[in-house]
mmCIF file of C-alpha atoms in Angstrom:
data_model
loop_
_atom_site.group_PDB
_atom_site.id
_atom_site.type_symbol
_atom_site.label_atom_id
_atom_site.label_comp_id
_atom_site.label_asym_id
_atom_site.label_seq_id
_atom_site.Cartn_x
_atom_site.Cartn_y
_atom_site.Cartn_z
ATOM 1 C CA MET A 1 28.686 1.418 7.037
ATOM 2 C CA LEU A 2 26.538 1.426 3.922
ATOM 3 C CA ILE A 3 24.948 -1.893 4.847
ATOM 4 C CA LEU A 4 24.325 -0.728 8.420
ATOM 5 C CA GLY A 5 22.806 2.493 7.108
ATOM 6 C CA ARG A 6 20.481 0.610 4.759
ATOM 7 C CA ILE A 7 19.393 -1.673 7.616
ATOM 8 C CA MET A 8 18.599 1.301 9.837
ATOM 9 C CA LEU A 9 16.781 2.980 6.949
ATOM 10 C CA GLY A 10 14.716 -0.167 6.467
ATOM 11 C CA VAL A 11 13.770 -0.239 10.151
ATOM 12 C CA GLY A 12 12.666 3.387 9.972
ATOM 13 C CA ILE A 13 10.608 2.778 6.839
ATOM 14 C CA GLY A 14 8.977 -0.186 8.555
ATOM 15 C CA PHE A 15 7.948 1.973 11.513
ATOM 16 C CA GLY A 16 6.578 4.639 9.179
ATOM 17 C CA ASN A 17 4.629 2.177 7.053
ATOM 18 C CA GLN A 18 3.103 0.683 10.189
ATOM 19 C CA ALA A 19 2.150 3.936 11.908
ATOM 20 C CA VAL A 20 1.120 6.378 9.180
ATOM 21 C CA PRO A 21 -1.772 4.434 7.548
ATOM 22 C CA LEU A 22 -3.214 3.601 10.980
ATOM 23 C CA TYR A 23 -2.928 7.222 12.097
ATOM 24 C CA LEU A 24 -4.730 8.461 8.985
ATOM 25 C CA SER A 25 -7.490 5.845 9.281
ATOM 26 C CA GLU A 26 -8.177 6.720 12.917
ATOM 27 C CA MET A 27 -8.103 10.497 12.406
ATOM 28 C CA ALA A 28 -10.149 10.683 9.195
ATOM 29 C CA PRO A 29 -13.960 11.011 9.200
ATOM 30 C CA THR A 30 -15.722 7.970 7.755
ATOM 31 C CA HIS A 31 -16.890 9.618 4.519
ATOM 32 C CA LEU A 32 -13.364 10.886 3.713
ATOM 33 C CA ARG A 33 -11.278 8.042 5.148
ATOM 34 C CA GLY A 34 -10.346 6.460 1.837
ATOM 35 C CA GLY A 35 -9.169 9.650 0.162
ATOM 36 C CA LEU A 36 -7.278 10.954 3.183
ATOM 37 C CA ASN A 37 -5.609 7.596 3.768
ATOM 38 C CA MET A 38 -4.397 7.624 0.186
ATOM 39 C CA MET A 39 -2.416 10.778 0.878
ATOM 40 C CA PHE A 40 0.133 8.315 2.294
ATOM 41 C CA GLN A 41 0.500 6.691 -1.118
ATOM 42 C CA LEU A 42 0.592 10.109 -2.809
ATOM 43 C CA ALA A 43 3.456 11.193 -0.559
ATOM 44 C CA THR A 44 5.246 7.900 -1.256
ATOM 45 C CA THR A 45 4.907 8.258 -5.031
ATOM 46 C CA LEU A 46 6.045 11.883 -4.916
ATOM 47 C CA GLY A 47 9.043 10.687 -2.934
ATOM 48 C CA ILE A 48 9.837 8.070 -5.585
ATOM 49 C CA PHE A 49 9.590 10.672 -8.346
ATOM 50 C CA THR A 50 11.768 13.128 -6.402
ATOM 51 C CA ALA A 51 14.342 10.397 -5.768
ATOM 52 C CA ASN A 52 14.450 9.619 -9.496
ATOM 53 C CA MET A 53 15.085 13.288 -10.275
ATOM 54 C CA ILE A 54 17.799 13.522 -7.617
ATOM 55 C CA ASN A 55 19.484 10.382 -8.930
ATOM 56 C CA TYR A 56 19.394 11.780 -12.455
ATOM 57 C CA GLY A 57 20.992 15.041 -11.301
ATOM 58 C CA THR A 58 23.625 13.578 -8.995
ATOM 59 C CA GLN A 59 24.857 10.947 -11.448
ATOM 60 C CA LYS A 60 26.738 13.715 -13.274
ATOM 61 C CA LEU A 61 28.528 14.879 -10.110
ATOM 62 C CA ASP A 62 31.432 12.468 -10.274
ATOM 63 C CA PRO A 63 32.850 11.091 -7.997
ATOM 64 C CA TRP A 64 30.782 12.164 -4.979
ATOM 65 C CA GLY A 65 27.295 12.397 -6.522
ATOM 66 C CA TRP A 66 26.183 9.037 -5.125
ATOM 67 C CA ARG A 67 27.065 10.235 -1.618
ATOM 68 C CA LEU A 68 24.873 13.311 -2.065
ATOM 69 C CA SER A 69 22.058 11.125 -3.411
ATOM 70 C CA LEU A 70 22.137 8.926 -0.303
ATOM 71 C CA GLY A 71 22.680 11.786 2.138
ATOM 72 C CA LEU A 72 19.687 13.804 0.950
ATOM 73 C CA ALA A 73 17.432 11.039 2.290
ATOM 74 C CA ALA A 74 18.063 12.514 5.738
ATOM 75 C CA PHE A 75 15.951 15.582 4.898
ATOM 76 C CA PRO A 76 12.526 13.860 4.636
ATOM 77 C CA ALA A 77 13.460 11.726 7.653
ATOM 78 C CA LEU A 78 14.066 14.926 9.634
ATOM 79 C CA LEU A 79 10.714 16.357 8.513
ATOM 80 C CA MET A 80 8.927 13.198 9.637
ATOM 81 C CA THR A 81 10.674 13.234 13.010
ATOM 82 C CA VAL A 82 9.781 16.868 13.710
ATOM 83 C CA GLY A 83 6.226 16.293 12.487
ATOM 84 C CA GLY A 84 5.852 13.391 14.883
ATOM 85 C CA PHE A 85 6.352 15.740 17.829
ATOM 86 C CA LEU A 86 3.796 18.236 16.502
ATOM 87 C CA LEU A 87 0.948 15.868 15.610
ATOM 88 C CA PRO A 88 -1.711 15.044 18.231
ATOM 89 C CA GLU A 89 -2.445 11.478 19.313
ATOM 90 C CA THR A 90 -5.523 9.835 17.812
ATOM 91 C CA PRO A 91 -8.679 9.663 19.965
ATOM 92 C CA ASN A 92 -8.580 5.868 19.667
ATOM 93 C CA SER A 93 -5.057 5.671 21.082
ATOM 94 C CA LEU A 94 -5.768 8.138 23.891
ATOM 95 C CA MET A 95 -8.926 6.340 25.033
ATOM 96 C CA GLU A 96 -7.236 2.960 24.834
ATOM 97 C CA ARG A 97 -4.641 4.293 27.295
ATOM 98 C CA GLY A 98 -7.280 5.682 29.644
ATOM 99 C CA ALA A 99 -7.237 9.381 28.634
ATOM 100 C CA LYS A 100 -10.960 9.488 27.824
ATOM 101 C CA GLU A 101 -11.548 13.219 28.301
ATOM 102 C CA LYS A 102 -8.490 14.169 26.284
ATOM 103 C CA GLY A 103 -9.546 11.701 23.603
ATOM 104 C CA ARG A 104 -12.994 13.297 23.381
ATOM 105 C CA LYS A 105 -11.491 16.791 23.107
ATOM 106 C CA ILE A 106 -9.236 15.681 20.255
ATOM 107 C CA LEU A 107 -12.214 13.994 18.581
ATOM 108 C CA GLU A 108 -14.281 17.187 18.823
ATOM 109 C CA LYS A 109 -11.374 19.211 17.480
ATOM 110 C CA ILE A 110 -10.680 17.083 14.411
ATOM 111 C CA ARG A 111 -14.405 16.693 13.614
ATOM 112 C CA GLY A 112 -15.073 20.405 14.108
ATOM 113 C CA THR A 113 -18.169 19.824 16.241
ATOM 114 C CA ASN A 114 -19.202 18.895 19.780
ATOM 115 C CA ASP A 115 -21.764 16.419 18.455
ATOM 116 C CA VAL A 116 -19.523 13.346 18.517
ATOM 117 C CA ASP A 117 -21.450 11.223 21.021
ATOM 118 C CA ALA A 118 -22.082 8.267 18.690
ATOM 119 C CA GLU A 119 -18.488 8.039 17.458
ATOM 120 C CA TYR A 120 -17.160 8.599 20.978
ATOM 121 C CA GLU A 121 -19.238 5.696 22.323
ATOM 122 C CA ASP A 122 -18.035 3.414 19.510
ATOM 123 C CA ILE A 123 -14.398 4.245 20.217
ATOM 124 C CA LEU A 124 -14.909 3.973 23.973
ATOM 125 C CA GLU A 125 -16.470 0.517 23.668
ATOM 126 C CA ALA A 126 -13.687 -0.608 21.327
ATOM 127 C CA SER A 127 -10.982 0.754 23.647
ATOM 128 C CA GLU A 128 -12.456 -1.011 26.679
ATOM 129 C CA PHE A 129 -12.451 -4.300 24.813
ATOM 130 C CA ALA A 130 -8.930 -3.612 23.496
ATOM 131 C CA ASN A 131 -7.673 -3.136 27.054
ATOM 132 C CA SER A 132 -9.004 -6.575 27.964
ATOM 133 C CA ILE A 133 -6.785 -8.167 25.296
ATOM 134 C CA LYS A 134 -3.398 -8.982 26.758
ATOM 135 C CA HIS A 135 -1.935 -10.714 23.693
ATOM 136 C CA PRO A 136 -2.964 -8.937 20.446
ATOM 137 C CA PHE A 137 -0.825 -11.154 18.218
ATOM 138 C CA ARG A 138 -2.362 -14.287 19.731
ATOM 139 C CA ASN A 139 -5.855 -12.811 19.511
ATOM 140 C CA ILE A 140 -5.441 -11.968 15.843
ATOM 141 C CA PHE A 141 -5.531 -15.690 15.025
ATOM 142 C CA LYS A 142 -8.981 -16.173 16.574
ATOM 143 C CA ARG A 143 -11.939 -16.854 14.276
ATOM 144 C CA ARG A 144 -13.447 -13.393 14.735
ATOM 145 C CA ASN A 145 -10.273 -11.898 13.229
ATOM 146 C CA ARG A 146 -9.743 -14.502 10.503
ATOM 147 C CA PRO A 147 -10.996 -12.348 7.572
ATOM 148 C CA GLN A 148 -8.840 -9.390 8.606
ATOM 149 C CA LEU A 149 -5.794 -11.630 9.040
ATOM 150 C CA VAL A 150 -6.254 -13.075 5.561
ATOM 151 C CA MET A 151 -6.494 -9.582 4.064
ATOM 152 C CA SER A 152 -3.456 -8.344 6.010
ATOM 153 C CA ILE A 153 -1.419 -11.127 4.379
ATOM 154 C CA PHE A 154 -2.854 -11.269 0.874
ATOM 155 C CA MET A 155 -3.334 -7.550 0.150
ATOM 156 C CA PRO A 156 0.373 -6.628 0.550
ATOM 157 C CA THR A 157 1.448 -9.877 -1.117
ATOM 158 C CA PHE A 158 -0.700 -9.192 -4.154
ATOM 159 C CA GLN A 159 0.369 -5.543 -4.208
ATOM 160 C CA ILE A 160 3.997 -6.578 -4.719
ATOM 161 C CA LEU A 161 3.115 -9.404 -7.139
ATOM 162 C CA THR A 162 1.702 -6.844 -9.563
ATOM 163 C CA GLY A 163 5.368 -6.333 -10.448
ATOM 164 C CA ILE A 164 5.259 -2.595 -9.789
ATOM 165 C CA ASN A 165 8.325 -2.447 -7.543
ATOM 166 C CA SER A 166 10.366 -4.405 -10.035
ATOM 167 C CA ILE A 167 9.416 -2.009 -12.809
ATOM 168 C CA LEU A 168 10.178 1.048 -10.668
ATOM 169 C CA PHE A 169 13.419 -0.352 -9.207
ATOM 170 C CA TYR A 170 14.808 -1.648 -12.469
ATOM 171 C CA ALA A 171 13.198 0.715 -14.971
ATOM 172 C CA PRO A 172 16.578 2.049 -16.215
ATOM 173 C CA VAL A 173 17.899 -1.501 -16.718
ATOM 174 C CA LEU A 174 14.640 -2.590 -18.329
ATOM 175 C CA PHE A 175 14.553 0.330 -20.744
ATOM 176 C CA GLN A 176 18.245 0.009 -21.610
ATOM 177 C CA SER A 177 17.652 -3.626 -22.525
ATOM 178 C CA MET A 178 15.000 -2.404 -24.980
ATOM 179 C CA GLY A 179 17.464 -0.135 -26.787
ATOM 180 C CA PHE A 180 17.248 3.148 -24.895
ATOM 181 C CA GLY A 181 20.481 4.938 -23.997
ATOM 182 C CA GLY A 182 21.511 5.572 -20.397
ATOM 183 C CA GLU A 183 19.966 9.048 -20.133
ATOM 184 C CA ALA A 184 16.841 8.032 -22.043
ATOM 185 C CA ALA A 185 16.374 5.108 -19.672
ATOM 186 C CA LEU A 186 16.520 7.455 -16.692
ATOM 187 C CA TYR A 187 14.061 9.803 -18.373
ATOM 188 C CA SER A 188 11.711 6.878 -18.958
ATOM 189 C CA SER A 189 11.899 5.762 -15.333
ATOM 190 C CA ALA A 190 11.269 9.360 -14.226
ATOM 191 C CA ALA A 191 8.200 9.408 -16.471
ATOM 192 C CA THR A 192 6.808 6.281 -14.806
ATOM 193 C CA GLY A 193 7.398 7.882 -11.405
ATOM 194 C CA ALA A 194 5.503 11.006 -12.477
ATOM 195 C CA VAL A 195 2.612 8.907 -13.799
ATOM 196 C CA LEU A 196 2.463 6.962 -10.521
ATOM 197 C CA ALA A 197 2.269 10.165 -8.484
ATOM 198 C CA SER A 198 -0.393 11.797 -10.666
ATOM 199 C CA SER A 199 -2.541 8.658 -10.897
ATOM 200 C CA THR A 200 -2.870 8.544 -7.117
ATOM 201 C CA LEU A 201 -4.859 11.788 -7.367
ATOM 202 C CA ILE A 202 -7.477 9.907 -9.414
ATOM 203 C CA SER A 203 -7.894 7.411 -6.604
ATOM 204 C CA ILE A 204 -8.112 10.130 -3.945
ATOM 205 C CA ALA A 205 -10.912 11.824 -5.897
ATOM 206 C CA THR A 206 -12.948 8.676 -6.573
ATOM 207 C CA VAL A 207 -12.375 6.103 -3.820
ATOM 208 C CA ASP A 208 -15.066 7.398 -1.447
ATOM 209 C CA ARG A 209 -17.583 7.700 -4.284
ATOM 210 C CA LEU A 210 -16.956 4.577 -6.360
ATOM 211 C CA GLY A 211 -15.704 2.336 -3.566
ATOM 212 C CA ARG A 212 -12.639 0.160 -3.084
ATOM 213 C CA ARG A 213 -13.774 -2.896 -5.048
ATOM 214 C CA VAL A 214 -14.497 -0.975 -8.255
ATOM 215 C CA LEU A 215 -11.020 0.563 -8.296
ATOM 216 C CA LEU A 216 -9.248 -2.704 -7.463
ATOM 217 C CA ILE A 217 -11.090 -4.769 -10.076
ATOM 218 C CA SER A 218 -10.943 -2.188 -12.883
ATOM 219 C CA GLY A 219 -7.308 -1.439 -12.105
ATOM 220 C CA GLY A 220 -6.529 -5.153 -12.167
ATOM 221 C CA ILE A 221 -8.125 -5.587 -15.591
ATOM 222 C CA GLN A 222 -6.146 -2.654 -17.001
ATOM 223 C CA MET A 223 -2.881 -3.968 -15.536
ATOM 224 C CA ILE A 224 -3.477 -7.454 -16.968
ATOM 225 C CA THR A 225 -4.107 -5.961 -20.405
ATOM 226 C CA CYS A 226 -0.950 -3.840 -20.262
ATOM 227 C CA GLN A 227 1.262 -6.714 -19.114
ATOM 228 C CA VAL A 228 -0.016 -8.989 -21.882
ATOM 229 C CA VAL A 229 0.422 -6.276 -24.543
ATOM 230 C CA VAL A 230 4.023 -5.623 -23.453
ATOM 231 C CA ALA A 231 4.753 -9.365 -23.468
ATOM 232 C CA ILE A 232 3.346 -9.736 -26.997
ATOM 233 C CA ILE A 233 5.326 -6.761 -28.342
ATOM 234 C CA LEU A 234 8.576 -7.940 -26.793
ATOM 235 C CA GLY A 235 7.933 -11.551 -27.783
ATOM 236 C CA VAL A 236 7.230 -10.743 -31.433
ATOM 237 C CA LYS A 237 9.608 -7.845 -32.029
ATOM 238 C CA PHE A 238 12.328 -8.513 -29.457
ATOM 239 C CA GLY A 239 12.384 -12.295 -29.355
ATOM 240 C CA ASN A 240 15.174 -12.817 -31.910
ATOM 241 C CA ASN A 241 17.859 -11.057 -29.813
ATOM 242 C CA GLN A 242 17.794 -7.985 -32.065
ATOM 243 C CA GLU A 243 17.374 -4.446 -30.813
ATOM 244 C CA LEU A 244 13.745 -3.413 -30.487
ATOM 245 C CA PRO A 245 12.752 -0.849 -33.158
ATOM 246 C CA LYS A 246 12.481 2.676 -31.758
ATOM 247 C CA GLY A 247 8.756 2.966 -32.456
ATOM 248 C CA PHE A 248 8.005 -0.226 -30.564
ATOM 249 C CA SER A 249 10.315 0.826 -27.716
ATOM 250 C CA ILE A 250 8.285 4.014 -27.292
ATOM 251 C CA LEU A 251 5.060 1.988 -27.457
ATOM 252 C CA VAL A 252 6.324 -0.306 -24.691
ATOM 253 C CA VAL A 253 7.120 2.706 -22.497
ATOM 254 C CA ILE A 254 3.609 4.096 -23.101
ATOM 255 C CA VAL A 255 1.971 0.776 -22.203
ATOM 256 C CA ILE A 256 4.132 0.461 -19.087
ATOM 257 C CA CYS A 257 3.041 3.980 -18.104
ATOM 258 C CA LEU A 258 -0.590 2.875 -18.550
ATOM 259 C CA PHE A 259 0.174 -0.082 -16.295
ATOM 260 C CA VAL A 260 1.679 2.248 -13.681
ATOM 261 C CA LEU A 261 -1.359 4.524 -14.062
ATOM 262 C CA ALA A 262 -3.710 1.629 -13.275
ATOM 263 C CA PHE A 263 -1.623 0.571 -10.281
ATOM 264 C CA GLY A 264 -1.492 4.140 -9.005
ATOM 265 C CA TRP A 265 -5.260 4.457 -8.658
ATOM 266 C CA SER A 266 -5.957 0.915 -7.502
ATOM 267 C CA TRP A 267 -3.566 -1.511 -5.811
ATOM 268 C CA GLY A 268 -0.974 1.149 -4.972
ATOM 269 C CA PRO A 269 -2.963 3.142 -2.418
ATOM 270 C CA LEU A 270 -5.616 0.532 -1.620
ATOM 271 C CA GLY A 271 -3.021 -2.093 -0.755
ATOM 272 C CA TRP A 272 -2.286 0.094 2.290
ATOM 273 C CA THR A 273 -5.702 1.642 2.881
ATOM 274 C CA ILE A 274 -7.763 -1.533 3.219
ATOM 275 C CA PRO A 275 -5.584 -3.335 5.825
ATOM 276 C CA SER A 276 -5.389 -0.144 7.904
ATOM 277 C CA GLU A 277 -9.176 0.261 8.141
ATOM 278 C CA ILE A 278 -10.506 -3.267 8.653
ATOM 279 C CA PHE A 279 -9.016 -4.311 12.012
ATOM 280 C CA PRO A 280 -10.758 -3.734 15.358
ATOM 281 C CA LEU A 281 -8.854 -1.556 17.807
ATOM 282 C CA GLU A 282 -7.560 -4.461 19.913
ATOM 283 C CA THR A 283 -5.637 -6.000 16.995
ATOM 284 C CA ARG A 284 -5.153 -2.967 14.744
ATOM 285 C CA SER A 285 -1.494 -2.374 15.521
ATOM 286 C CA ALA A 286 -0.652 -6.085 15.303
ATOM 287 C CA GLY A 287 -2.545 -6.402 12.026
ATOM 288 C CA GLN A 288 -0.768 -3.456 10.429
ATOM 289 C CA SER A 289 2.564 -4.850 11.617
ATOM 290 C CA ILE A 290 1.811 -8.072 9.748
ATOM 291 C CA THR A 291 0.841 -6.072 6.651
ATOM 292 C CA VAL A 292 4.114 -4.139 6.671
ATOM 293 C CA ALA A 293 6.215 -7.248 7.353
ATOM 294 C CA VAL A 294 4.609 -9.167 4.482
ATOM 295 C CA ASN A 295 4.955 -6.179 2.141
ATOM 296 C CA LEU A 296 8.654 -5.715 2.877
ATOM 297 C CA LEU A 297 9.321 -9.470 2.743
ATOM 298 C CA PHE A 298 7.852 -9.818 -0.747
ATOM 299 C CA THR A 299 9.492 -6.557 -1.839
ATOM 300 C CA PHE A 300 12.831 -8.117 -0.882
ATOM 301 C CA ILE A 301 12.052 -11.454 -2.572
ATOM 302 C CA ILE A 302 10.910 -9.915 -5.859
ATOM 303 C CA ALA A 303 13.719 -7.334 -5.885
ATOM 304 C CA GLN A 304 16.340 -10.061 -5.426
ATOM 305 C CA SER A 305 14.839 -12.411 -7.992
ATOM 306 C CA PHE A 306 13.615 -9.983 -10.666
ATOM 307 C CA LEU A 307 16.803 -9.778 -12.734
ATOM 308 C CA SER A 308 17.184 -13.571 -12.703
ATOM 309 C CA LEU A 309 13.546 -13.948 -13.724
ATOM 310 C CA LEU A 310 14.010 -11.326 -16.446
ATOM 311 C CA CYS A 311 17.040 -13.155 -17.857
ATOM 312 C CA GLY A 312 15.306 -16.534 -17.667
ATOM 313 C CA LEU A 313 11.774 -15.661 -18.737
ATOM 314 C CA LYS A 314 12.576 -12.595 -20.902
ATOM 315 C CA TYR A 315 9.230 -11.239 -22.142
ATOM 316 C CA GLY A 316 7.525 -14.016 -20.164
ATOM 317 C CA ILE A 317 8.171 -12.028 -16.971
ATOM 318 C CA PHE A 318 5.246 -9.807 -17.937
ATOM 319 C CA LEU A 319 2.994 -12.837 -18.404
ATOM 320 C CA PHE A 320 4.163 -14.076 -14.988
ATOM 321 C CA PHE A 321 2.950 -10.886 -13.335
ATOM 322 C CA ALA A 322 -0.214 -10.830 -15.480
ATOM 323 C CA GLY A 323 -1.083 -14.259 -14.107
ATOM 324 C CA TRP A 324 -0.752 -13.047 -10.531
ATOM 325 C CA ILE A 325 -2.832 -9.947 -11.249
ATOM 326 C CA THR A 326 -5.559 -12.216 -12.623
ATOM 327 C CA VAL A 327 -5.500 -14.228 -9.385
ATOM 328 C CA MET A 328 -5.696 -11.133 -7.181
ATOM 329 C CA THR A 329 -8.515 -9.579 -9.222
ATOM 330 C CA VAL A 330 -10.593 -12.732 -8.826
ATOM 331 C CA PHE A 331 -9.696 -12.798 -5.116
ATOM 332 C CA VAL A 332 -11.027 -9.263 -4.631
ATOM 333 C CA TYR A 333 -14.210 -10.037 -6.558
ATOM 334 C CA ILE A 334 -14.964 -13.097 -4.427
ATOM 335 C CA PHE A 335 -13.589 -12.380 -0.959
ATOM 336 C CA LEU A 336 -13.272 -8.630 -0.343
ATOM 337 C CA PRO A 337 -16.450 -6.824 0.795
ATOM 338 C CA GLU A 338 -16.896 -3.102 0.196
ATOM 339 C CA THR A 339 -15.573 -0.976 3.074
ATOM 340 C CA LYS A 340 -16.673 2.416 1.735
ATOM 341 C CA GLY A 341 -18.616 4.515 4.243
ATOM 342 C CA ILE A 342 -18.377 2.032 7.132
ATOM 343 C CA PRO A 343 -17.134 3.459 10.467
ATOM 344 C CA ILE A 344 -13.805 1.915 11.375
ATOM 345 C CA GLU A 345 -15.083 0.500 14.688
ATOM 346 C CA GLU A 346 -18.072 -1.149 12.941
ATOM 347 C CA MET A 347 -16.111 -3.107 10.322
ATOM 348 C CA ILE A 348 -16.791 -6.345 12.216
ATOM 349 C CA LEU A 349 -20.431 -6.149 11.082
ATOM 350 C CA MET A 350 -19.352 -5.988 7.436
ATOM 351 C CA TRP A 351 -17.630 -9.373 7.654
ATOM 352 C CA ARG A 352 -20.702 -10.952 9.273
ATOM 353 C CA LYS A 353 -22.798 -9.964 6.237
ATOM 354 C CA HIS A 354 -20.379 -11.316 3.626
ATOM 355 C CA TRP A 355 -21.526 -14.563 2.002
ATOM 356 C CA PHE A 356 -18.229 -16.373 2.696
ATOM 357 C CA TRP A 357 -16.767 -14.791 5.828
ATOM 358 C CA LYS A 358 -19.985 -15.140 7.810
ATOM 359 C CA LYS A 359 -19.380 -18.898 7.631
ATOM 360 C CA ILE A 360 -15.903 -18.464 9.112
ATOM 361 C CA MET A 361 -16.669 -16.029 11.912
ATOM 362 C CA PRO A 362 -18.200 -17.350 15.147
ATOM 363 C CA PRO A 363 -21.864 -16.650 15.970
ATOM 364 C CA ILE A 364 -22.435 -13.385 17.829
ATOM 365 C CA ALA A 365 -23.338 -15.238 21.053
ATOM 366 C CA ASP A 366 -20.100 -17.259 20.979
ATOM 367 C CA ASP A 367 -18.141 -14.124 20.140
ATOM 368 C CA GLU A 368 -19.542 -12.295 23.166
ATOM 369 C CA GLN A 369 -18.648 -15.247 25.399
ATOM 370 C CA SER A 370 -15.097 -15.267 24.034
ATOM 371 C CA LYS A 371 -14.808 -11.544 24.790
ATOM 372 C CA ASP A 372 -15.918 -12.124 28.364
ATOM 373 C CA GLY A 373 -13.501 -14.975 28.738
ATOM 374 C CA ILE A 374 -10.403 -13.114 27.560
#
């Protein structure tokens, strides 16, 4: 029953991760899209922190505390289900299904003005083209969608390869191995959860002013530094199989919190925001499905292998993740264009201006012919 319940929970989380970022991207105005989309990550981090607090409280309720801990997960699921009935459809979805007038009314309502002609025409044109696509998953592999496909695979992969999930999942084990007691380890993991939630607020406040690239690159540099510092401390002070001195244990927790802080305002929210805003309407749902599938696949792989890697590499596990963060930071610098302030239905123009992706995408004339031929 437990295994079946976890499987069903995973399916539900997959649906939520696929739908919520897309919904936020389509409903948000262009100049606020980044910050509003990151509310998804804020809610996720608050959920992680709340779960840590619940686990800390229920562990003392022997022998049924673990049942209460699992059962309380039904409450947020119920809220999400009820909310799904109350929320309106996005204008993009309505127009794609032929409800043009209703889509315009929703657009006017969420924008707070009747002057939505330009945005309405963009969505209408995108929806008409989307309706001509009979096989979105096949279409996503065409050259015009190659940049978006690459990002939908690499962004969630890199997000997990920062090592954040491993640190959050196994924080109590990690901190106990550094000399903290059981309760202290739980307190430390709760602290990292609180830092993750609060750091997302920084990203919400700055993403639409500074841009996505600045946050990703600066966050990557800070995470690399923190991972290397932790590896050095553990390698020097913890490498002879003795218990880590208390002062250094506290220092490691502080540096890990700084790492979580950097993730919380960079790769945490932006790993979801960017894939949800770069796809054209005709492949948006398929693209986000790929993003979620890749994210959950690598979450599973890292979660299953982390303890073995920790035992084998010891402090080198932090250098392992630092190496991947270096790769992803360089990747962003070279291949990811800035998406700040670009209407969601005009993202295709951004790729055509990028020094690398413009070589991959077909010429506009060929692209128009391929549209007509679909």
